[in-house]
Amino acid sequence: MRALIQRVTRAQVSIEGNVVSSIGKGYAILLGVGANDTEEQADKLWSKISKMRIFEDENGKTNVSLADVAGEVLVVSQFTLYANCKRGNRPSFTEAGAPDEANRLYEYFVELARKDVEHVGTGSFGAMMQVELVNDGPFTIWLDTDTL
C-alpha cells in the first residue's frame, strides 16, 4: 500500500463540479492499493500515519501529531501511485490492486481513520475527481508499506 500524505490547511474533492467532501487543517492522503495488499498493510500504514508528528509545536519544530491539533483527514483513492514507467512512455498499472479488492481495502483504511479522527472526508472510488488543497509548508511525505 502506498500513501502520499500532504499536510494541508484545507482540501476538497469535487466530482462533476460539485464538492463532495472537504476538510480543514489536517492530512490529504492519496492512497494506492497494490495487487498483493491486505488488511495488514492498511493497519500498518494507518498506524504510522496517525502517529506521525509533522505539525509544528510552539517552537516551530515538527513535533506535533494529527490528534494533538484535532486535525482532519481527506482520503482519496489513487491507483496511479502504482504507475510503472520503466518501459516506454505510457505508464503501466499492473502492480495496482484489482478494482474490487482495492476498493474494499480503501474503505477499510477509511474506517481505520474514522476510529481515530473525528472528521474524515473521502473521494469516490473510481470516479474522475478534482482534488484541491493548500499544502502547508509545503510538507509532503511518501510512505510505502514495503519499506515501513
XYZ file of C-alpha atoms in Angstrom:
148
model
C 0.000 0.000 0.000
C 1.273 3.451 -0.813
C 0.289 6.843 0.517
C 1.234 10.371 -0.375
C 0.470 12.453 2.708
C 0.259 16.203 2.464
C -0.102 18.443 5.492
C -2.818 20.880 4.497
C -4.647 23.926 5.784
C -7.657 22.810 3.718
C -8.551 20.350 0.974
C -11.584 19.280 -1.029
C -12.727 16.808 -3.642
C -15.163 17.668 -6.423
C -16.921 15.394 -8.872
C -18.534 16.914 -11.958
C -18.143 20.380 -10.451
C -19.786 19.513 -7.118
C -17.797 19.467 -3.882
C -18.375 16.033 -2.351
C -16.001 16.310 0.600
C -13.795 18.870 2.293
C -11.573 19.236 5.333
C -9.760 21.946 7.216
C -6.335 21.574 8.833
C -5.013 18.042 8.615
C -3.845 15.499 6.047
C -4.809 14.983 2.441
C -3.905 11.353 1.770
C -3.670 9.945 -1.735
C -3.927 6.180 -1.201
C -2.832 3.494 -3.620
C -3.614 -0.182 -3.101
C -1.224 -2.733 -4.560
C -2.041 -6.095 -6.106
C -0.835 -8.056 -3.074
C -2.045 -5.766 -0.296
C -4.122 -6.987 2.629
C -5.736 -5.503 5.722
C -2.380 -5.976 7.449
C -0.797 -3.343 5.166
C -3.705 -0.966 5.785
C -3.337 -1.412 9.562
C 0.396 -0.793 9.372
C 0.033 2.258 7.155
C -2.705 3.944 9.182
C -0.820 3.238 12.405
C 2.224 5.064 11.024
C 0.238 7.978 9.566
C -1.879 8.515 12.680
C 1.191 8.813 14.898
C 3.367 10.964 12.639
C 4.440 14.203 14.258
C 4.601 16.633 11.361
C 2.737 19.646 12.707
C 4.752 22.435 14.273
C 4.908 22.967 18.021
C 5.214 26.364 19.722
C 8.943 26.402 18.835
C 8.378 25.758 15.128
C 9.605 22.140 15.338
C 7.672 19.354 13.627
C 6.823 17.575 16.840
C 3.010 17.533 16.999
C 0.631 14.802 15.786
C -2.683 14.946 13.951
C -4.536 14.169 17.190
C -2.688 16.969 19.007
C -4.048 19.550 16.561
C -7.512 17.943 16.264
C -6.732 17.557 12.564
C -8.984 16.238 9.849
C -8.260 13.740 7.070
C -9.211 13.526 3.414
C -8.539 10.126 1.797
C -8.606 9.863 -1.992
C -8.048 6.611 -3.884
C -5.110 6.915 -6.273
C -4.197 3.774 -8.224
C -1.688 5.810 -10.246
C 0.688 5.648 -7.260
C 1.457 2.198 -8.678
C 2.493 3.514 -12.085
C 5.460 1.680 -13.573
C 7.318 3.830 -16.089
C 10.311 1.575 -16.762
C 9.267 0.734 -20.319
C 8.245 3.292 -22.894
C 6.346 6.478 -22.213
C 2.949 5.093 -21.234
C 2.742 4.032 -17.582
C 1.691 0.501 -16.714
C -0.598 -0.050 -13.735
C -0.344 -3.832 -13.465
C 1.049 -3.534 -9.929
C -2.138 -1.790 -8.717
C -4.790 -3.842 -6.972
C -7.808 -5.217 -8.816
C -10.670 -2.693 -8.501
C -12.997 -4.710 -6.230
C -10.297 -5.660 -3.741
C -8.653 -2.225 -3.935
C -11.988 -0.570 -3.156
C -12.543 -2.922 -0.202
C -9.110 -2.097 1.235
C -9.582 1.621 0.553
C -12.851 1.536 2.522
C -11.145 -0.482 5.266
C -8.396 2.157 5.522
C -11.015 4.932 5.724
C -12.761 3.090 8.567
C -9.450 2.824 10.434
C -9.014 6.580 10.096
C -12.583 7.208 11.293
C -11.842 5.335 14.524
C -9.177 7.918 15.400
C -10.238 11.125 13.632
C -13.496 12.987 14.145
C -13.810 14.264 10.549
C -12.661 12.046 7.672
C -13.629 13.018 4.141
C -13.296 10.847 1.065
C -13.404 10.936 -2.647
C -15.403 8.385 -4.620
C -13.503 5.255 -5.589
C -13.049 5.021 -9.339
C -14.617 8.406 -10.108
C -12.960 11.189 -12.067
C -12.236 13.681 -9.292
C -10.723 17.109 -8.933
C -8.686 17.442 -5.751
C -7.827 20.894 -4.458
C -5.625 21.551 -1.474
C -3.410 24.068 0.197
C -0.233 22.234 1.149
C 1.015 23.651 4.438
C 4.778 24.101 4.423
C 4.785 22.585 1.848
C 5.043 19.311 3.711
C 4.639 16.071 1.752
C 5.590 12.527 2.794
C 5.649 9.332 0.749
C 5.025 6.041 2.584
C 5.113 2.538 1.135
C 4.296 -0.455 3.327
C 7.035 -2.418 1.529
C 9.592 -0.142 3.204
C 7.935 0.524 6.598
